[in-house]
Amino acid sequence: MVSEQKTVDVSFDSLLRIFTVPEGPDSTLTQIEEKLSQNLNQFLREHIVAEEKPLRHIEQDFSDSIIPEQPEFVSDHTQHLLDTLVSQSVHTSAPSFIGHMTSALPYFLMPLSKIMIALNQNLVKIETSKAFTPLERQVLGMLHRLIYSENDEFYSRWMHSANHSLGAFCSGGTIANITALWVARNNALKPDGDFNGVEKEGLFKAMKHYGYEGLAILVSERGHYSLKKAADVLGIGQEGLVPVKTDTNNRICPVALQEKIQELKAQKIKPFAVIGVAGTTETGNIDPLEAMAKVCELEACHFHVDAAWGGATLMSNNYRHLLAGIELADSVTIDAHKQLYIPMGAGMVLFKNPDAMASIEHHAQYILRKGSKDLGSHTLEGSRSGMAMLVYASMHIISRPGYELLIDQSIEKAKFFASLIEKQSDFELVSQPELCLLTYRYIPKSVRAALAKATPEKAQLLNELLNELTKFIQKRQRETGKSFVSRTRLNPEKWHKLNTLVFRVVLANPLTTNDILTKVLDEQRDIAKQAPNLMASIKHLSDEILAS
Amino acid sequence: MVSEQKTVDVSFDSLLRIFTVPEGPDSTLTQIEEKLSQNLNQFLREHIVAEEKPLRHIEQDFSDSIIPEQPEFVSDHTQHLLDTLVSQSVHTSAPSFIGHMTSALPYFLMPLSKIMIALNQNLVKIETSKAFTPLERQVLGMLHRLIYSENDEFYSRWMHSANHSLGAFCSGGTIANITALWVARNNALKPDGDFNGVEKEGLFKAMKHYGYEGLAILVSERGHYSLKKAADVLGIGQEGLVPVKTDTNNRICPVALQEKIQELKAQKIKPFAVIGVAGTTETGNIDPLEAMAKVCELEACHFHVDAAWGGATLMSNNYRHLLAGIELADSVTIDAHKQLYIPMGAGMVLFKNPDAMASIEHHAQYILRKGSKDLGSHTLEGSRSGMAMLVYASMHIISRPGYELLIDQSIEKAKFFASLIEKQSDFELVSQPELCLLTYRYIPKSVRAALAKATPEKAQLLNELLNELTKFIQKRQRETGKSFVSRTRLNPEKWHKLNTLVFRVVLANPLTTNDILTKVLDEQRDIAKQAPNLMASIKHLSDEILAS
């Protein structure tokens, strides 16, 4: 707010100043920035509130739809941002924030980000990015090599080739997955005789030309929700995203995959892509990629691996075997903003074959001219920032062995937490961690015994009550603000596939200690006591089942 | 590079330090950041080279595809980035960089960006963004109101409504346009009787259900190249993007539009969307939006306006009339990273009807649950950063009248430059500026006379030579590095639609002075002299034509 004494000038000269004169060393903004540079963690601890303010109250601060007619001083507005926005944002870098894949960031990325933003390059073309273009191509090359381990000759031939692309840097995994499926679709429905390809003539004519009745993308039941979006956008339809059953460890069954493919083919439905998941979002499991690759080769399907989250595991020589077979994929999605510890907005898709992206190549008169090395000719997005610089810097400053340590400690921490949960009489581990993600729930010992003994009807009833309890604990814990776990719904084999709400934990933050994890369980146990009626109902029903 | 004396520790403790301990006050990175904070322009002037280094030389610095096995000190790596990357990046904020839409940024955005990055919110869901969610909804509300001018009641009803969305914040205009066309496509092929809608059943079944032989999106010949990508991705096919002829001012002819629609309908092709362009990327012209809206209403087409660049003009009460009719659009794309002076990565699409996006709404178990206000249920992208904060801050600090001044000065500067070009005997204005974009070329007076008099064959020959000259001047100017204009290819009516290479100038940077513009012409005139053989050929052919 601007007081009457203190109105801001809106002359052109004052506007020029905001483009030429930085904030003074005493300004609120400069001071905040300095505090943030000196001790980010403390700044965040001080400025992000612990207690939950109901969203509808926060919304009141963001309710004016009129663009202000009166300018504000930078310092005044910064204070306003601190009071209303920063104070009510989520402390994603807190060591006790273990509910999602967003984690702490290395310090050096803050000033480097500022440099990146100040340079304001646009990666769509060389004319507005220059050295950033070869840098981004190198980053894609590094990730490509991490996955496919081609030799020096391969990379010196393709990495900077004008008419090829080893992949695309994107805003995130969803765009990366869409890009992979777009390429797969266009290659499956490519030009043939009189037909100019789906990219030119569209899906309807393509289907008629090839004589297909439908298109299908196959993925395990645990595939990411964004794949439905992808199927919708690409004109396949959500029903064309065919779920394949998983084993008790949430991994796709290769036999079921092949059967499903043949079943689709018999119906004249073209299964043009199969997606392996390496790490599922909800349980963190990895599909049997080698077996899937074999099926894909046999059935001539594009094999895409969604390793948005788990791909970083390739950095660890101790654990990269978990993703064995990924090198057989035609394309792979990796999000650097997940376990490569880069700020939000750094997705990538890599293609095994440097020619693969030709099917989506595009040109324009004023940019992306043929033969240019403009990155924009192979990306779904147009204008893009120089985020690749942050990946490049992290690769050099942290290095592969550094990432290895980060990955290893996160997996080992998850193993610790799993064994800790298993030692508790009143918690149940629902999914074992394969990487650093696990799920569990609060369920007292006697209730567990009752659930095992119950008739299907009673089991369902009891399970519903437990779901209510899980939801209550998760919400109350989030609202209390000391720690955060997320929740999701699974269908554990053990409980006869009953709809089961579980806590979901991702242990990516290197600052999360074993002690913090112990306290998370203590807190949840305490919160359970804050629902005496619900607890009484659970106990009552359990006793009844056990007595019968 | 790390010297032998100075190897970096890769222990877990050293890694924890990079997450907890900021760079010391004397570190290279801190010093660079301070210099950048004190005087961004000087920092950029000192660190971005003027002389062009050939791309193949720069590529040598970015040729290693192996992820380093040895970590580097932050300061060492920062120096490396300065030497190899920053020094060879493009000075997009230089007042003489007038070739593209990427421009200078207000100073206050640098520290604010750092805060945004440090907070590392993920806007896909409230659990990882909290107050950023209502903030982004408010920003979308502000832009919606700027376009559609609905009343307070409308915004208090819809802006924060869980199951509605006034638009989507995206990484850029391409995703914004794709989102608009996705919504339009799904609404055109919506559930109907037994048919569950294109989102579920896909395009092939949708076409059969509705009995269409094809789908079409209509746009002027001057539509952005990304629309072809959109048509491809969405399964329409690039041939389904139907170009409509423009008048001499590069504006779509509404009569031709309506004729084309009827022609398509007669062929059972469904024209489900019409795109108005406000300003075209190559010439900066604005389609007659009101007339287009009428045609769309009559023909029941979704009317989308691509105002990625020109939309900011709505901030000026003096010029917003140029976009009259935009309030009739069903959806509008605006890029805040163009003339709203926000860093790269801030696109938006707004929908007139708060229900429009229901056709692409999606949910998932662990996030985006029904009834939640998670922004991710209405966006094409998944995880997204808190960029909306920068738009919000700029709206408050610059305010609408501030933006008005910025817009007005850019348009007036373009008018000045146009008149300056017209006063030169050896330059020709090819397209008049409607906003702050114009095109022109170097063509000595006698050559112009010759071109006007020449037979079609000779005219084509002479024009080819002129194109070579334009290309030579533009490249040499870029390489010299004092100033930068871009180039594109137009077909001016005046020259019987000959393929004509032109200089393209966007005058968005408030620091660009009239003096700089005068010098740009002087420089181009001088560069022309550096091609004596080409100039001699042009003169020779011109003399021959004039003598005949």
Coordinates of C-alpha atoms in Angstrom, one line a residue, chain A residues 95-473:
Chain A
P95 CA 13.9 -31.6 6.6
S96 CA 10.5 -32.7 7.9
F97 CA 8.8 -31.9 4.7
I98 CA 8.9 -35.5 3.4
G99 CA 5.6 -35.8 1.5
H100 CA 6.5 -34.9 -2.0
M101 CA 9.3 -35.0 -4.5
T102 CA 10.1 -31.3 -4.1
S103 CA 13.1 -30.9 -1.8
A104 CA 15.9 -28.7 -0.6
L105 CA 18.2 -27.1 -3.1
P106 CA 22.0 -26.6 -2.9
Y107 CA 22.8 -23.0 -2.0
F108 CA 24.9 -22.2 -5.0
L109 CA 21.9 -22.5 -7.2
M110 CA 20.3 -19.3 -5.8
P111 CA 22.9 -16.8 -7.1
L112 CA 23.4 -18.9 -10.2
S113 CA 19.6 -18.7 -10.8
K114 CA 19.8 -14.9 -10.5
I115 CA 22.5 -14.8 -13.1
M116 CA 20.4 -17.0 -15.4
I117 CA 17.4 -14.7 -14.9
A118 CA 19.4 -11.6 -15.5
L119 CA 20.8 -12.9 -18.8
N120 CA 17.2 -13.7 -19.9
Q121 CA 18.2 -15.9 -22.8
N122 CA 15.6 -17.5 -25.0
L123 CA 16.6 -21.0 -25.9
V124 CA 14.2 -21.3 -28.8
K125 CA 16.9 -20.0 -31.1
I126 CA 20.6 -19.2 -31.2
E127 CA 20.1 -15.5 -31.9
T128 CA 18.7 -15.1 -28.4
S129 CA 20.8 -17.7 -26.6
K130 CA 24.2 -18.2 -28.3
A131 CA 26.5 -20.3 -26.0
F132 CA 23.4 -21.5 -24.1
T133 CA 22.5 -23.6 -27.1
P134 CA 25.6 -25.7 -27.2
L135 CA 25.4 -25.8 -23.4
E136 CA 21.9 -27.2 -23.5
R137 CA 22.9 -29.7 -26.2
Q138 CA 25.8 -30.8 -23.9
V139 CA 23.5 -31.3 -20.9
L140 CA 21.2 -33.4 -23.1
G141 CA 24.3 -35.3 -24.3
M142 CA 25.4 -36.0 -20.7
L143 CA 22.0 -37.3 -19.7
H144 CA 21.8 -39.4 -22.9
R145 CA 25.2 -40.9 -22.1
L146 CA 24.1 -41.5 -18.5
I147 CA 21.3 -43.6 -19.9
Y148 CA 22.6 -45.1 -23.1
S149 CA 26.4 -45.1 -22.6
E150 CA 27.2 -44.6 -26.3
N151 CA 30.9 -43.9 -27.1
D152 CA 32.8 -40.7 -27.7
E153 CA 32.4 -40.9 -31.4
F154 CA 28.6 -41.1 -31.1
Y155 CA 28.4 -37.9 -29.1
S156 CA 30.9 -36.0 -31.2
R157 CA 28.9 -36.9 -34.2
W158 CA 25.4 -36.2 -32.9
M159 CA 25.5 -33.9 -29.9
H160 CA 25.8 -30.7 -31.9
S161 CA 24.4 -31.8 -35.2
A162 CA 22.1 -29.2 -36.7
N163 CA 19.5 -31.7 -38.0
H164 CA 19.4 -34.0 -35.1
S165 CA 18.6 -33.9 -31.5
L166 CA 19.4 -36.2 -28.6
G167 CA 16.3 -35.0 -26.8
A168 CA 14.5 -31.9 -25.6
F169 CA 14.7 -29.8 -22.5
C170 CA 11.2 -29.0 -21.2
S171 CA 9.4 -27.3 -18.4
G172 CA 8.7 -30.7 -16.7
G173 CA 8.0 -34.4 -17.0
T174 CA 4.5 -34.0 -18.3
I175 CA 5.7 -32.1 -21.4
A176 CA 8.6 -34.6 -21.7
N177 CA 6.2 -37.5 -21.7
I178 CA 3.9 -35.8 -24.2
T179 CA 6.9 -35.1 -26.4
A180 CA 8.0 -38.8 -26.3
L181 CA 4.5 -40.0 -27.1
W182 CA 4.1 -37.4 -29.8
V183 CA 7.3 -38.7 -31.5
A184 CA 6.2 -42.3 -31.1
R185 CA 2.7 -41.6 -32.5
N186 CA 4.1 -39.7 -35.5
N187 CA 6.7 -42.5 -36.2
A188 CA 4.0 -45.1 -35.9
L189 CA 1.8 -43.2 -38.4
K190 CA 4.5 -42.0 -40.7
P191 CA 4.3 -41.0 -44.4
D192 CA 3.6 -44.1 -46.5
G193 CA 2.9 -44.0 -50.2
D194 CA 0.2 -41.4 -50.9
F195 CA -0.2 -40.7 -47.2
N196 CA 1.8 -37.7 -45.9
G197 CA 2.0 -38.8 -42.3
V198 CA -0.1 -38.0 -39.3
E199 CA 1.8 -34.8 -38.7
K200 CA 0.4 -33.4 -42.0
E201 CA -2.9 -35.2 -42.5
G202 CA -4.0 -35.8 -38.9
L203 CA -5.1 -38.8 -37.0
F204 CA -8.4 -39.5 -38.7
K205 CA -6.8 -39.9 -42.1
A206 CA -3.9 -41.8 -40.6
M207 CA -6.1 -44.4 -39.1
K208 CA -8.0 -44.9 -42.3
H209 CA -4.8 -45.2 -44.2
Y210 CA -3.3 -47.7 -41.9
G211 CA -6.6 -49.5 -41.3
Y212 CA -6.5 -49.2 -37.5
E213 CA -9.6 -49.0 -35.4
G214 CA -7.8 -47.4 -32.5
L215 CA -4.5 -46.5 -31.0
A216 CA -3.2 -47.6 -27.6
I217 CA -0.5 -46.7 -25.1
L218 CA 0.2 -49.4 -22.5
V219 CA 1.4 -48.7 -19.0
S220 CA 1.1 -50.3 -15.7
E221 CA -1.9 -49.5 -13.4
R222 CA 0.6 -47.3 -11.5
G223 CA 1.4 -45.0 -14.4
H224 CA 1.5 -41.2 -13.7
Y225 CA -1.8 -39.4 -14.1
S226 CA -0.2 -37.1 -16.7
L227 CA -0.2 -39.9 -19.2
K228 CA -4.0 -39.7 -19.4
K229 CA -3.6 -36.0 -20.2
A230 CA -1.0 -37.0 -22.9
A231 CA -3.4 -39.6 -24.4
D232 CA -6.2 -36.9 -24.5
V233 CA -4.1 -34.1 -26.0
L234 CA -2.6 -36.4 -28.7
G235 CA -6.0 -37.5 -29.8
I236 CA -5.7 -41.1 -28.7
G237 CA -8.3 -40.7 -26.0
Q238 CA -7.9 -41.6 -22.3
E239 CA -9.4 -45.0 -23.1
G240 CA -6.5 -45.6 -25.4
L241 CA -4.2 -45.5 -22.3
V242 CA -4.5 -49.2 -21.5
P243 CA -3.6 -50.2 -17.9
V244 CA -1.7 -53.5 -17.5
K245 CA -1.9 -55.4 -14.2
T246 CA 1.0 -55.3 -11.8
D247 CA 2.4 -57.8 -9.3
T248 CA 2.3 -57.4 -5.6
N249 CA 5.3 -55.0 -5.8
N250 CA 3.4 -52.6 -8.1
R251 CA 5.5 -53.7 -11.1
I252 CA 4.0 -54.4 -14.5
C253 CA 3.6 -58.1 -15.4
P254 CA 5.4 -58.6 -18.8
V255 CA 3.3 -61.6 -19.7
A256 CA 0.1 -59.6 -19.1
L257 CA 1.7 -56.8 -21.2
Q258 CA 2.3 -59.1 -24.1
E259 CA -1.1 -60.6 -23.9
K260 CA -2.8 -57.2 -23.8
I261 CA -0.8 -56.1 -26.8
Q262 CA -1.9 -59.2 -28.8
E263 CA -5.5 -58.7 -27.7
L264 CA -5.4 -55.1 -28.9
K265 CA -3.9 -56.1 -32.2
A266 CA -6.6 -58.7 -32.7
Q267 CA -9.1 -55.8 -32.4
K268 CA -7.1 -53.8 -35.0
I269 CA -6.0 -51.5 -32.3
K270 CA -2.4 -50.3 -32.8
P271 CA -0.4 -50.4 -29.6
F272 CA 2.2 -47.9 -30.7
A273 CA 3.8 -47.2 -27.3
V274 CA 4.6 -49.0 -24.1
I275 CA 5.6 -47.0 -21.0
G276 CA 7.8 -48.4 -18.4
V277 CA 7.8 -46.6 -15.0
A278 CA 11.0 -46.1 -13.1
G279 CA 9.8 -45.1 -10.1
T280 CA 6.0 -44.9 -9.8
T281 CA 4.8 -41.7 -8.2
E282 CA 2.8 -43.5 -5.6
T283 CA 4.9 -46.4 -4.5
G284 CA 8.3 -45.7 -6.0
N285 CA 8.6 -49.1 -7.8
I286 CA 10.4 -49.8 -11.0
D287 CA 9.0 -51.9 -13.8
P288 CA 11.0 -54.8 -15.1
L289 CA 12.5 -52.7 -17.9
E290 CA 14.5 -55.4 -19.6
A291 CA 11.6 -57.8 -20.0
M292 CA 9.4 -54.9 -21.2
A293 CA 12.0 -54.0 -23.8
K294 CA 11.9 -57.5 -25.2
V295 CA 8.2 -57.4 -25.5
C296 CA 8.4 -54.1 -27.2
E297 CA 11.0 -55.3 -29.7
L298 CA 8.9 -58.4 -30.5
E299 CA 5.7 -56.4 -30.9
A300 CA 7.4 -53.4 -32.6
C301 CA 6.2 -50.8 -30.1
H302 CA 8.0 -47.6 -29.1
F303 CA 9.4 -48.2 -25.6
H304 CA 9.3 -45.1 -23.4
V305 CA 10.5 -45.1 -19.8
D306 CA 9.0 -42.5 -17.5
A307 CA 12.0 -42.0 -15.1
A308 CA 11.0 -38.5 -14.2
W309 CA 11.7 -39.2 -10.6
G310 CA 13.8 -42.4 -10.6
G311 CA 16.1 -41.5 -13.4
A312 CA 18.5 -39.8 -11.1
T313 CA 19.4 -43.2 -9.6
L314 CA 21.5 -43.8 -12.7
M315 CA 24.0 -41.4 -11.1
S316 CA 24.7 -44.1 -8.5
N317 CA 26.9 -47.0 -9.5
N318 CA 25.6 -48.8 -6.5
Y319 CA 22.0 -48.6 -7.5
R320 CA 21.8 -48.0 -11.2
H321 CA 21.3 -51.7 -11.7
L322 CA 17.8 -51.2 -10.4
L323 CA 17.0 -49.5 -13.7
A324 CA 18.6 -52.2 -15.8
G325 CA 17.1 -52.2 -19.3
I326 CA 16.5 -48.5 -19.4
E327 CA 19.3 -48.4 -22.0
L328 CA 17.0 -50.4 -24.3
A329 CA 14.3 -47.7 -24.2
D330 CA 13.5 -45.7 -27.3
S331 CA 13.0 -42.6 -25.1
V332 CA 13.3 -41.7 -21.4
T333 CA 11.9 -38.8 -19.3
I334 CA 14.0 -37.4 -16.5
D335 CA 13.1 -34.4 -14.3
A336 CA 16.2 -32.6 -13.1
H337 CA 13.9 -30.7 -10.6
K338 CA 13.3 -33.9 -8.7
Q339 CA 16.3 -35.9 -7.5
L340 CA 18.9 -33.9 -9.4
Y341 CA 18.1 -31.0 -7.0
I342 CA 17.5 -28.3 -9.6
P343 CA 14.8 -25.7 -9.1
M344 CA 11.3 -26.3 -10.5
G345 CA 11.1 -26.3 -14.3
A346 CA 13.8 -28.7 -15.6
G347 CA 12.3 -31.7 -17.4
M348 CA 14.1 -33.6 -20.1
V349 CA 13.3 -36.3 -22.6
L350 CA 16.1 -38.3 -24.3
F351 CA 15.9 -40.3 -27.5
K352 CA 18.1 -43.3 -28.1
N353 CA 18.1 -42.7 -31.9
P354 CA 19.3 -39.2 -32.9
D355 CA 16.9 -39.4 -35.9
A356 CA 13.8 -40.1 -33.8
M357 CA 12.7 -36.5 -33.4
A358 CA 12.7 -35.8 -37.1
S359 CA 9.0 -36.7 -37.1
I360 CA 8.2 -33.6 -35.1
E361 CA 10.8 -31.3 -36.6
H362 CA 9.4 -27.9 -37.6
H363 CA 10.7 -24.7 -39.2
A364 CA 9.7 -21.1 -39.6
Q365 CA 10.9 -18.2 -41.7
Y366 CA 12.2 -15.8 -39.1
I367 CA 13.7 -18.5 -36.9
L368 CA 14.4 -22.2 -36.9
R369 CA 15.5 -22.0 -40.5
K370 CA 16.6 -25.4 -41.9
G371 CA 20.2 -26.2 -41.1
S372 CA 20.3 -23.9 -38.1
K373 CA 21.1 -25.3 -34.8
D374 CA 18.1 -23.6 -33.1
L375 CA 16.8 -25.9 -30.4
G376 CA 13.3 -24.7 -31.0
S377 CA 12.9 -26.9 -34.1
H378 CA 12.7 -30.0 -31.9
T379 CA 10.7 -28.8 -28.9
L380 CA 7.1 -28.8 -28.1
E381 CA 7.5 -25.5 -26.3
G382 CA 8.7 -22.3 -28.0
S383 CA 10.4 -19.6 -25.9
R384 CA 12.3 -21.2 -23.0
S385 CA 14.7 -20.0 -20.3
G386 CA 18.3 -21.1 -19.8
M387 CA 17.5 -23.6 -17.0
A388 CA 19.9 -26.0 -18.6
M389 CA 22.7 -23.8 -17.1
L390 CA 21.7 -24.9 -13.6
V391 CA 21.8 -28.6 -14.5
Y392 CA 25.2 -28.0 -16.2
A393 CA 26.6 -26.2 -13.1
S394 CA 25.3 -28.9 -10.7
M395 CA 26.8 -31.6 -12.8
H396 CA 30.2 -29.9 -12.4
I397 CA 30.0 -28.7 -8.8
I398 CA 28.3 -31.8 -7.3
S399 CA 29.8 -34.3 -9.9
R400 CA 28.6 -37.8 -10.5
P401 CA 30.1 -39.3 -7.3
G402 CA 28.4 -36.4 -5.3
Y403 CA 25.1 -37.3 -6.8
E404 CA 25.8 -40.9 -6.1
L405 CA 26.2 -40.1 -2.4
L406 CA 22.9 -38.1 -2.5
I407 CA 21.0 -41.0 -4.1
D408 CA 22.6 -43.7 -1.9
Q409 CA 21.8 -41.8 1.3
S410 CA 18.2 -41.3 0.3
I411 CA 17.7 -45.0 -0.5
E412 CA 19.4 -46.1 2.7
K413 CA 17.3 -43.6 4.7
A414 CA 14.2 -45.1 3.2
K415 CA 15.4 -48.6 4.2
F416 CA 15.9 -47.3 7.7
F417 CA 12.5 -45.8 7.9
A418 CA 10.9 -48.9 6.5
S419 CA 12.6 -51.1 9.2
L420 CA 11.6 -48.5 11.8
I421 CA 8.0 -48.7 10.7
E422 CA 8.1 -52.5 10.8
K423 CA 9.3 -52.4 14.3
Q424 CA 6.3 -50.5 15.5
S425 CA 3.4 -52.5 16.7
D426 CA 0.9 -49.8 15.6
F427 CA 2.2 -49.0 12.2
E428 CA 2.1 -51.0 9.0
L429 CA 4.5 -50.7 6.1
V430 CA 2.2 -50.9 3.0
S431 CA 4.9 -50.7 0.3
Q432 CA 8.6 -51.5 0.7
P433 CA 10.9 -48.8 -0.6
E434 CA 12.8 -49.7 -3.8
L435 CA 14.1 -46.2 -4.1
C436 CA 13.5 -43.5 -1.4
L437 CA 9.7 -43.7 -1.5
L438 CA 7.5 -45.8 0.8
T439 CA 4.0 -45.9 2.0
Y440 CA 2.5 -46.9 5.4
R441 CA -0.4 -46.4 7.7
Y442 CA -1.3 -46.2 11.4
I443 CA -3.0 -49.4 12.4
P444 CA -2.8 -50.7 16.0
K445 CA -1.8 -54.4 16.4
S446 CA -5.3 -55.6 17.5
V447 CA -6.9 -53.8 14.6
R448 CA -4.5 -55.5 12.2
A449 CA -5.5 -58.9 13.7
A450 CA -9.2 -58.1 13.4
L451 CA -8.8 -57.0 9.8
A452 CA -7.0 -60.3 8.9
K453 CA -9.8 -62.3 10.5
A454 CA -12.8 -60.2 9.4
T455 CA -15.4 -61.3 6.8
P456 CA -15.2 -59.3 3.5
E457 CA -18.1 -57.1 4.6
K458 CA -16.6 -56.3 8.1
A459 CA -13.1 -55.9 6.6
Q460 CA -14.4 -53.3 4.2
L461 CA -16.2 -51.5 7.1
L462 CA -13.1 -51.6 9.3
N463 CA -10.9 -50.5 6.5
E464 CA -13.1 -47.5 5.8
L465 CA -12.7 -46.4 9.4
L466 CA -8.9 -46.8 9.1
N467 CA -9.0 -44.7 5.9
E468 CA -10.8 -42.0 7.8
L469 CA -8.2 -42.2 10.5
T470 CA -5.3 -42.0 8.0
K471 CA -6.9 -38.9 6.4
F472 CA -7.5 -37.3 9.8
I473 CA -3.9 -37.8 10.8

